[in-house]
Amino acid sequence: MKTIVRISQGLANRMFQVAFAYSLVHDGADVELDNIETANFKHEDVKIHKIFPKIDLKQADYKIIKKLKGKDTFINKILRRIPVYSNVVICPYNKPFSKNYYRKYNNKYYIGTFQSEKYFENIKDTIRNIFKFPEIIGEKNIEIISKMKSSESVSIHVRKGYDYEKKIYKNTCTLEYYESA
């Protein structure tokens, strides 16, 4: 039977989820991805396989996803949190690394962000290779790159999700830090 890792949210989360999936493959699991879920926000509509074409994990069959995950009923969502009753393994948001996610991974459906390099540190070269951007093509793109190389350039990341309003971020830099950067 398959092991399925749910791929969702923005690009960075998806990259960690794919890296986690590859760590399970490295440990011998037969892993496929659940990239079926529709995006809650437009910016979450990320085609990660187009951005990183070296990802060779297949899309899981919808029937297998439903078999492992169960229906999205209220009762099933509660039962998913009780390991004895569920094939779903949930890694809560911002939970520290845990080796427990590697135990008995067959016939499991993983949900989580898995945001720790510890999940894939033993295959970091493989992950770096998978996440290399393809060669830049297109006249307009090449022109922009040329302009960036010939001038001072900066990159700005703007959070567009709902979570920026929550008080979940700790130890973030002060306004003075950004002003002096």
JSON list of C-alpha atoms in Angstrom, two decimals:
[
{"chain": "A", "resi": 1, "resn": "MET", "atom": "CA", "xyz": [0.00, 0.00, 0.00]},
{"chain": "A", "resi": 2, "resn": "LYS", "atom": "CA", "xyz": [1.00, 3.58, -0.47]},
{"chain": "A", "resi": 3, "resn": "THR", "atom": "CA", "xyz": [2.17, 6.32, 1.80]},
{"chain": "A", "resi": 4, "resn": "ILE", "atom": "CA", "xyz": [0.72, 9.68, 0.82]},
{"chain": "A", "resi": 5, "resn": "VAL", "atom": "CA", "xyz": [1.98, 13.13, 1.76]},
{"chain": "A", "resi": 6, "resn": "ARG", "atom": "CA", "xyz": [-0.43, 16.02, 1.37]},
{"chain": "A", "resi": 7, "resn": "ILE", "atom": "CA", "xyz": [1.06, 18.96, -0.51]},
{"chain": "A", "resi": 8, "resn": "SER", "atom": "CA", "xyz": [-0.71, 22.23, 0.28]},
{"chain": "A", "resi": 9, "resn": "GLN", "atom": "CA", "xyz": [-0.39, 25.92, 1.08]},
{"chain": "A", "resi": 10, "resn": "GLY", "atom": "CA", "xyz": [2.27, 28.20, -0.43]},
{"chain": "A", "resi": 11, "resn": "LEU", "atom": "CA", "xyz": [5.50, 27.31, -2.20]},
{"chain": "A", "resi": 12, "resn": "ALA", "atom": "CA", "xyz": [7.76, 27.17, 0.87]},
{"chain": "A", "resi": 13, "resn": "ASN", "atom": "CA", "xyz": [5.43, 24.81, 2.75]},
{"chain": "A", "resi": 14, "resn": "ARG", "atom": "CA", "xyz": [5.13, 22.61, -0.34]},
{"chain": "A", "resi": 15, "resn": "MET", "atom": "CA", "xyz": [8.90, 22.42, -0.64]},
{"chain": "A", "resi": 16, "resn": "PHE", "atom": "CA", "xyz": [9.21, 21.18, 2.96]},
{"chain": "A", "resi": 17, "resn": "GLN", "atom": "CA", "xyz": [6.40, 18.67, 2.38]},
{"chain": "A", "resi": 18, "resn": "VAL", "atom": "CA", "xyz": [8.06, 17.32, -0.77]},
{"chain": "A", "resi": 19, "resn": "ALA", "atom": "CA", "xyz": [11.42, 17.11, 1.05]},
{"chain": "A", "resi": 20, "resn": "PHE", "atom": "CA", "xyz": [9.70, 15.16, 3.85]},
{"chain": "A", "resi": 21, "resn": "ALA", "atom": "CA", "xyz": [8.14, 12.83, 1.25]},
{"chain": "A", "resi": 22, "resn": "TYR", "atom": "CA", "xyz": [11.58, 12.15, -0.22]},
{"chain": "A", "resi": 23, "resn": "SER", "atom": "CA", "xyz": [12.93, 11.37, 3.25]},
{"chain": "A", "resi": 24, "resn": "LEU", "atom": "CA", "xyz": [10.25, 8.70, 3.57]},
{"chain": "A", "resi": 25, "resn": "VAL", "atom": "CA", "xyz": [11.22, 7.34, 0.13]},
{"chain": "A", "resi": 26, "resn": "HIS", "atom": "CA", "xyz": [14.84, 7.21, 1.30]},
{"chain": "A", "resi": 27, "resn": "ASP", "atom": "CA", "xyz": [13.67, 5.10, 4.26]},
{"chain": "A", "resi": 28, "resn": "GLY", "atom": "CA", "xyz": [11.93, 2.67, 1.91]},
{"chain": "A", "resi": 29, "resn": "ALA", "atom": "CA", "xyz": [8.35, 3.93, 1.72]},
{"chain": "A", "resi": 30, "resn": "ASP", "atom": "CA", "xyz": [6.34, 3.88, -1.51]},
{"chain": "A", "resi": 31, "resn": "VAL", "atom": "CA", "xyz": [5.32, 7.54, -1.49]},
{"chain": "A", "resi": 32, "resn": "GLU", "atom": "CA", "xyz": [2.92, 9.49, -3.66]},
{"chain": "A", "resi": 33, "resn": "LEU", "atom": "CA", "xyz": [1.65, 13.04, -3.26]},
{"chain": "A", "resi": 34, "resn": "ASP", "atom": "CA", "xyz": [-1.83, 14.42, -2.70]},
{"chain": "A", "resi": 35, "resn": "ASN", "atom": "CA", "xyz": [-1.82, 17.60, -4.69]},
{"chain": "A", "resi": 36, "resn": "ILE", "atom": "CA", "xyz": [-5.55, 17.42, -5.43]},
{"chain": "A", "resi": 37, "resn": "GLU", "atom": "CA", "xyz": [-6.75, 19.72, -2.67]},
{"chain": "A", "resi": 38, "resn": "THR", "atom": "CA", "xyz": [-7.96, 23.02, -4.03]},
{"chain": "A", "resi": 39, "resn": "ALA", "atom": "CA", "xyz": [-6.25, 26.21, -2.92]},
{"chain": "A", "resi": 40, "resn": "ASN", "atom": "CA", "xyz": [-7.94, 28.33, -0.28]},
{"chain": "A", "resi": 41, "resn": "PHE", "atom": "CA", "xyz": [-6.15, 31.42, -1.58]},
{"chain": "A", "resi": 42, "resn": "LYS", "atom": "CA", "xyz": [-5.07, 32.34, -5.10]},
{"chain": "A", "resi": 43, "resn": "HIS", "atom": "CA", "xyz": [-1.41, 32.48, -4.03]},
{"chain": "A", "resi": 44, "resn": "GLU", "atom": "CA", "xyz": [-1.68, 28.87, -2.83]},
{"chain": "A", "resi": 45, "resn": "ASP", "atom": "CA", "xyz": [-2.45, 27.67, -6.35]},
{"chain": "A", "resi": 46, "resn": "VAL", "atom": "CA", "xyz": [1.15, 26.56, -6.79]},
{"chain": "A", "resi": 47, "resn": "LYS", "atom": "CA", "xyz": [2.12, 24.11, -9.53]},
{"chain": "A", "resi": 48, "resn": "ILE", "atom": "CA", "xyz": [5.23, 22.81, -7.78]},
{"chain": "A", "resi": 49, "resn": "HIS", "atom": "CA", "xyz": [5.95, 20.20, -10.46]},
{"chain": "A", "resi": 50, "resn": "LYS", "atom": "CA", "xyz": [6.15, 23.02, -13.03]},
{"chain": "A", "resi": 51, "resn": "ILE", "atom": "CA", "xyz": [8.48, 25.08, -10.86]},
{"chain": "A", "resi": 52, "resn": "PHE", "atom": "CA", "xyz": [10.67, 22.09, -9.98]},
{"chain": "A", "resi": 53, "resn": "PRO", "atom": "CA", "xyz": [10.32, 19.53, -12.78]},
{"chain": "A", "resi": 54, "resn": "LYS", "atom": "CA", "xyz": [12.81, 17.16, -11.11]},
{"chain": "A", "resi": 55, "resn": "ILE", "atom": "CA", "xyz": [10.13, 16.14, -8.60]},
{"chain": "A", "resi": 56, "resn": "ASP", "atom": "CA", "xyz": [9.33, 12.64, -9.76]},
{"chain": "A", "resi": 57, "resn": "LEU", "atom": "CA", "xyz": [6.84, 11.60, -7.09]},
{"chain": "A", "resi": 58, "resn": "LYS", "atom": "CA", "xyz": [3.49, 10.77, -8.66]},
{"chain": "A", "resi": 59, "resn": "GLN", "atom": "CA", "xyz": [0.07, 12.16, -7.85]},
{"chain": "A", "resi": 60, "resn": "ALA", "atom": "CA", "xyz": [-1.77, 9.62, -5.69]},
{"chain": "A", "resi": 61, "resn": "ASP", "atom": "CA", "xyz": [-4.95, 8.06, -6.98]},
{"chain": "A", "resi": 62, "resn": "TYR", "atom": "CA", "xyz": [-8.04, 9.76, -5.59]},
{"chain": "A", "resi": 63, "resn": "LYS", "atom": "CA", "xyz": [-9.54, 6.44, -4.41]},
{"chain": "A", "resi": 64, "resn": "ILE", "atom": "CA", "xyz": [-6.43, 5.60, -2.38]},
{"chain": "A", "resi": 65, "resn": "ILE", "atom": "CA", "xyz": [-6.43, 9.10, -0.86]},
{"chain": "A", "resi": 66, "resn": "LYS", "atom": "CA", "xyz": [-10.04, 8.70, 0.23]},
{"chain": "A", "resi": 67, "resn": "LYS", "atom": "CA", "xyz": [-9.36, 5.20, 1.58]},
{"chain": "A", "resi": 68, "resn": "LEU", "atom": "CA", "xyz": [-6.45, 6.40, 3.75]},
{"chain": "A", "resi": 69, "resn": "LYS", "atom": "CA", "xyz": [-7.78, 9.81, 4.68]},
{"chain": "A", "resi": 70, "resn": "GLY", "atom": "CA", "xyz": [-11.45, 8.97, 4.99]},
{"chain": "A", "resi": 71, "resn": "LYS", "atom": "CA", "xyz": [-14.31, 11.28, 4.18]},
{"chain": "A", "resi": 72, "resn": "ASP", "atom": "CA", "xyz": [-14.14, 14.88, 5.30]},
{"chain": "A", "resi": 73, "resn": "THR", "atom": "CA", "xyz": [-16.92, 14.52, 7.86]},
{"chain": "A", "resi": 74, "resn": "PHE", "atom": "CA", "xyz": [-16.85, 16.11, 11.28]},
{"chain": "A", "resi": 75, "resn": "ILE", "atom": "CA", "xyz": [-16.47, 12.72, 13.01]},
{"chain": "A", "resi": 76, "resn": "ASN", "atom": "CA", "xyz": [-13.61, 11.65, 10.71]},
{"chain": "A", "resi": 77, "resn": "LYS", "atom": "CA", "xyz": [-11.77, 14.91, 11.33]},
{"chain": "A", "resi": 78, "resn": "ILE", "atom": "CA", "xyz": [-11.91, 14.15, 15.07]},
{"chain": "A", "resi": 79, "resn": "LEU", "atom": "CA", "xyz": [-10.94, 10.48, 14.64]},
{"chain": "A", "resi": 80, "resn": "ARG", "atom": "CA", "xyz": [-7.93, 11.46, 12.47]},
{"chain": "A", "resi": 81, "resn": "ARG", "atom": "CA", "xyz": [-6.34, 12.92, 15.58]},
{"chain": "A", "resi": 82, "resn": "ILE", "atom": "CA", "xyz": [-6.49, 9.58, 17.39]},
{"chain": "A", "resi": 83, "resn": "PRO", "atom": "CA", "xyz": [-3.75, 7.36, 15.89]},
{"chain": "A", "resi": 84, "resn": "VAL", "atom": "CA", "xyz": [-5.44, 4.08, 16.86]},
{"chain": "A", "resi": 85, "resn": "TYR", "atom": "CA", "xyz": [-8.47, 4.95, 14.72]},
{"chain": "A", "resi": 86, "resn": "SER", "atom": "CA", "xyz": [-6.75, 6.56, 11.80]},
{"chain": "A", "resi": 87, "resn": "ASN", "atom": "CA", "xyz": [-4.29, 6.17, 8.95]},
{"chain": "A", "resi": 88, "resn": "VAL", "atom": "CA", "xyz": [-3.78, 9.93, 9.06]},
{"chain": "A", "resi": 89, "resn": "VAL", "atom": "CA", "xyz": [-0.61, 11.29, 10.67]},
{"chain": "A", "resi": 90, "resn": "ILE", "atom": "CA", "xyz": [-0.88, 14.96, 11.54]},
{"chain": "A", "resi": 91, "resn": "CYS", "atom": "CA", "xyz": [2.13, 17.14, 12.23]},
{"chain": "A", "resi": 92, "resn": "PRO", "atom": "CA", "xyz": [0.73, 20.30, 13.83]},
{"chain": "A", "resi": 93, "resn": "TYR", "atom": "CA", "xyz": [1.89, 23.62, 12.41]},
{"chain": "A", "resi": 94, "resn": "ASN", "atom": "CA", "xyz": [5.28, 24.70, 13.79]},
{"chain": "A", "resi": 95, "resn": "LYS", "atom": "CA", "xyz": [5.77, 21.46, 15.73]},
{"chain": "A", "resi": 96, "resn": "PRO", "atom": "CA", "xyz": [9.44, 20.61, 16.27]},
{"chain": "A", "resi": 97, "resn": "PHE", "atom": "CA", "xyz": [11.10, 17.71, 14.48]},
{"chain": "A", "resi": 98, "resn": "SER", "atom": "CA", "xyz": [9.94, 14.27, 15.61]},
{"chain": "A", "resi": 99, "resn": "LYS", "atom": "CA", "xyz": [11.29, 10.87, 14.60]},
{"chain": "A", "resi": 100, "resn": "ASN", "atom": "CA", "xyz": [7.85, 9.44, 15.41]},
{"chain": "A", "resi": 101, "resn": "TYR", "atom": "CA", "xyz": [6.66, 10.34, 11.91]},
{"chain": "A", "resi": 102, "resn": "TYR", "atom": "CA", "xyz": [8.92, 7.65, 10.48]},
{"chain": "A", "resi": 103, "resn": "ARG", "atom": "CA", "xyz": [7.37, 4.78, 12.42]},
{"chain": "A", "resi": 104, "resn": "LYS", "atom": "CA", "xyz": [5.13, 2.44, 10.45]},
{"chain": "A", "resi": 105, "resn": "TYR", "atom": "CA", "xyz": [4.69, 4.80, 7.55]},
{"chain": "A", "resi": 106, "resn": "ASN", "atom": "CA", "xyz": [3.01, 2.29, 5.23]},
{"chain": "A", "resi": 107, "resn": "ASN", "atom": "CA", "xyz": [-0.69, 2.92, 4.61]},
{"chain": "A", "resi": 108, "resn": "LYS", "atom": "CA", "xyz": [-0.43, 6.40, 6.08]},
{"chain": "A", "resi": 109, "resn": "TYR", "atom": "CA", "xyz": [-1.67, 9.80, 4.93]},
{"chain": "A", "resi": 110, "resn": "TYR", "atom": "CA", "xyz": [0.58, 12.60, 6.22]},
{"chain": "A", "resi": 111, "resn": "ILE", "atom": "CA", "xyz": [-0.67, 16.13, 6.84]},
{"chain": "A", "resi": 112, "resn": "GLY", "atom": "CA", "xyz": [1.73, 18.79, 8.05]},
{"chain": "A", "resi": 113, "resn": "THR", "atom": "CA", "xyz": [4.36, 21.33, 7.14]},
{"chain": "A", "resi": 114, "resn": "PHE", "atom": "CA", "xyz": [7.42, 19.35, 8.39]},
{"chain": "A", "resi": 115, "resn": "GLN", "atom": "CA", "xyz": [9.44, 22.56, 8.62]},
{"chain": "A", "resi": 116, "resn": "SER", "atom": "CA", "xyz": [12.73, 21.25, 9.85]},
{"chain": "A", "resi": 117, "resn": "GLU", "atom": "CA", "xyz": [15.80, 20.36, 7.83]},
{"chain": "A", "resi": 118, "resn": "LYS", "atom": "CA", "xyz": [16.25, 17.44, 10.23]},
{"chain": "A", "resi": 119, "resn": "TYR", "atom": "CA", "xyz": [13.63, 15.53, 8.25]},
{"chain": "A", "resi": 120, "resn": "PHE", "atom": "CA", "xyz": [15.87, 15.44, 5.20]},
{"chain": "A", "resi": 121, "resn": "GLU", "atom": "CA", "xyz": [19.38, 16.26, 6.39]},
{"chain": "A", "resi": 122, "resn": "ASN", "atom": "CA", "xyz": [20.58, 12.78, 5.40]},
{"chain": "A", "resi": 123, "resn": "ILE", "atom": "CA", "xyz": [19.49, 13.43, 1.79]},
{"chain": "A", "resi": 124, "resn": "LYS", "atom": "CA", "xyz": [20.19, 17.16, 1.60]},
{"chain": "A", "resi": 125, "resn": "ASP", "atom": "CA", "xyz": [22.14, 16.90, -1.68]},
{"chain": "A", "resi": 126, "resn": "THR", "atom": "CA", "xyz": [19.21, 15.08, -3.30]},
{"chain": "A", "resi": 127, "resn": "ILE", "atom": "CA", "xyz": [16.80, 17.75, -2.05]},
{"chain": "A", "resi": 128, "resn": "ARG", "atom": "CA", "xyz": [19.03, 20.58, -3.27]},
{"chain": "A", "resi": 129, "resn": "ASN", "atom": "CA", "xyz": [19.19, 18.95, -6.69]},
{"chain": "A", "resi": 130, "resn": "ILE", "atom": "CA", "xyz": [15.40, 18.54, -6.86]},
{"chain": "A", "resi": 131, "resn": "PHE", "atom": "CA", "xyz": [14.83, 22.17, -5.91]},
{"chain": "A", "resi": 132, "resn": "LYS", "atom": "CA", "xyz": [17.16, 23.70, -8.48]},
{"chain": "A", "resi": 133, "resn": "PHE", "atom": "CA", "xyz": [15.28, 26.11, -10.64]},
{"chain": "A", "resi": 134, "resn": "PRO", "atom": "CA", "xyz": [15.26, 25.25, -14.34]},
{"chain": "A", "resi": 135, "resn": "GLU", "atom": "CA", "xyz": [17.24, 27.40, -16.74]},
{"chain": "A", "resi": 136, "resn": "ILE", "atom": "CA", "xyz": [15.66, 30.80, -17.25]},
{"chain": "A", "resi": 137, "resn": "ILE", "atom": "CA", "xyz": [14.13, 31.16, -20.69]},
{"chain": "A", "resi": 138, "resn": "GLY", "atom": "CA", "xyz": [12.17, 33.86, -22.43]},
{"chain": "A", "resi": 139, "resn": "GLU", "atom": "CA", "xyz": [13.41, 37.17, -23.68]},
{"chain": "A", "resi": 140, "resn": "LYS", "atom": "CA", "xyz": [11.60, 39.23, -21.02]},
{"chain": "A", "resi": 141, "resn": "ASN", "atom": "CA", "xyz": [12.95, 37.05, -18.17]},
{"chain": "A", "resi": 142, "resn": "ILE", "atom": "CA", "xyz": [16.51, 37.24, -19.48]},
{"chain": "A", "resi": 143, "resn": "GLU", "atom": "CA", "xyz": [16.19, 41.02, -19.81]},
{"chain": "A", "resi": 144, "resn": "ILE", "atom": "CA", "xyz": [15.04, 41.33, -16.17]},
{"chain": "A", "resi": 145, "resn": "ILE", "atom": "CA", "xyz": [17.92, 39.16, -14.97]},
{"chain": "A", "resi": 146, "resn": "SER", "atom": "CA", "xyz": [20.36, 41.34, -16.88]},
{"chain": "A", "resi": 147, "resn": "LYS", "atom": "CA", "xyz": [18.92, 44.48, -15.24]},
{"chain": "A", "resi": 148, "resn": "MET", "atom": "CA", "xyz": [19.13, 42.87, -11.80]},
{"chain": "A", "resi": 149, "resn": "LYS", "atom": "CA", "xyz": [22.77, 41.92, -12.30]},
{"chain": "A", "resi": 150, "resn": "SER", "atom": "CA", "xyz": [23.73, 45.41, -13.43]},
{"chain": "A", "resi": 151, "resn": "SER", "atom": "CA", "xyz": [22.10, 47.28, -10.53]},
{"chain": "A", "resi": 152, "resn": "GLU", "atom": "CA", "xyz": [21.40, 46.99, -6.82]},
{"chain": "A", "resi": 153, "resn": "SER", "atom": "CA", "xyz": [18.50, 44.61, -6.44]},
{"chain": "A", "resi": 154, "resn": "VAL", "atom": "CA", "xyz": [16.41, 43.55, -3.48]},
{"chain": "A", "resi": 155, "resn": "SER", "atom": "CA", "xyz": [13.82, 40.88, -2.92]},
{"chain": "A", "resi": 156, "resn": "ILE", "atom": "CA", "xyz": [10.71, 41.42, -0.84]},
{"chain": "A", "resi": 157, "resn": "HIS", "atom": "CA", "xyz": [8.49, 38.65, 0.49]},
{"chain": "A", "resi": 158, "resn": "VAL", "atom": "CA", "xyz": [4.94, 39.71, 1.34]},
{"chain": "A", "resi": 159, "resn": "ARG", "atom": "CA", "xyz": [2.76, 37.35, 3.37]},
{"chain": "A", "resi": 160, "resn": "LYS", "atom": "CA", "xyz": [-0.64, 37.09, 1.77]},
{"chain": "A", "resi": 161, "resn": "GLY", "atom": "CA", "xyz": [-2.29, 34.36, 3.81]},
{"chain": "A", "resi": 162, "resn": "TYR", "atom": "CA", "xyz": [-4.73, 34.64, 6.67]},
{"chain": "A", "resi": 163, "resn": "ASP", "atom": "CA", "xyz": [-2.16, 33.68, 9.30]},
{"chain": "A", "resi": 164, "resn": "TYR", "atom": "CA", "xyz": [-0.29, 37.00, 9.24]},
{"chain": "A", "resi": 165, "resn": "GLU", "atom": "CA", "xyz": [-3.07, 38.47, 11.38]},
{"chain": "A", "resi": 166, "resn": "LYS", "atom": "CA", "xyz": [-2.59, 35.84, 14.09]},
{"chain": "A", "resi": 167, "resn": "LYS", "atom": "CA", "xyz": [-0.04, 36.31, 16.84]},
{"chain": "A", "resi": 168, "resn": "ILE", "atom": "CA", "xyz": [1.83, 33.10, 15.98]},
{"chain": "A", "resi": 169, "resn": "TYR", "atom": "CA", "xyz": [5.11, 34.70, 14.98]},
{"chain": "A", "resi": 170, "resn": "LYS", "atom": "CA", "xyz": [7.68, 34.99, 17.72]},
{"chain": "A", "resi": 171, "resn": "ASN", "atom": "CA", "xyz": [11.18, 36.41, 17.65]},
{"chain": "A", "resi": 172, "resn": "THR", "atom": "CA", "xyz": [10.58, 38.38, 14.49]},
{"chain": "A", "resi": 173, "resn": "CYS", "atom": "CA", "xyz": [12.85, 41.30, 13.69]},
{"chain": "A", "resi": 174, "resn": "THR", "atom": "CA", "xyz": [11.97, 44.79, 14.84]},
{"chain": "A", "resi": 175, "resn": "LEU", "atom": "CA", "xyz": [10.92, 47.64, 12.55]},
{"chain": "A", "resi": 176, "resn": "GLU", "atom": "CA", "xyz": [14.30, 49.30, 13.25]},
{"chain": "A", "resi": 177, "resn": "TYR", "atom": "CA", "xyz": [16.08, 46.22, 11.93]},
{"chain": "A", "resi": 178, "resn": "TYR", "atom": "CA", "xyz": [14.26, 46.41, 8.60]},
{"chain": "A", "resi": 179, "resn": "GLU", "atom": "CA", "xyz": [14.72, 50.16, 8.33]},
{"chain": "A", "resi": 180, "resn": "SER", "atom": "CA", "xyz": [18.49, 49.81, 8.77]},
{"chain": "A", "resi": 181, "resn": "ALA", "atom": "CA", "xyz": [18.81, 46.85, 6.38]}
]
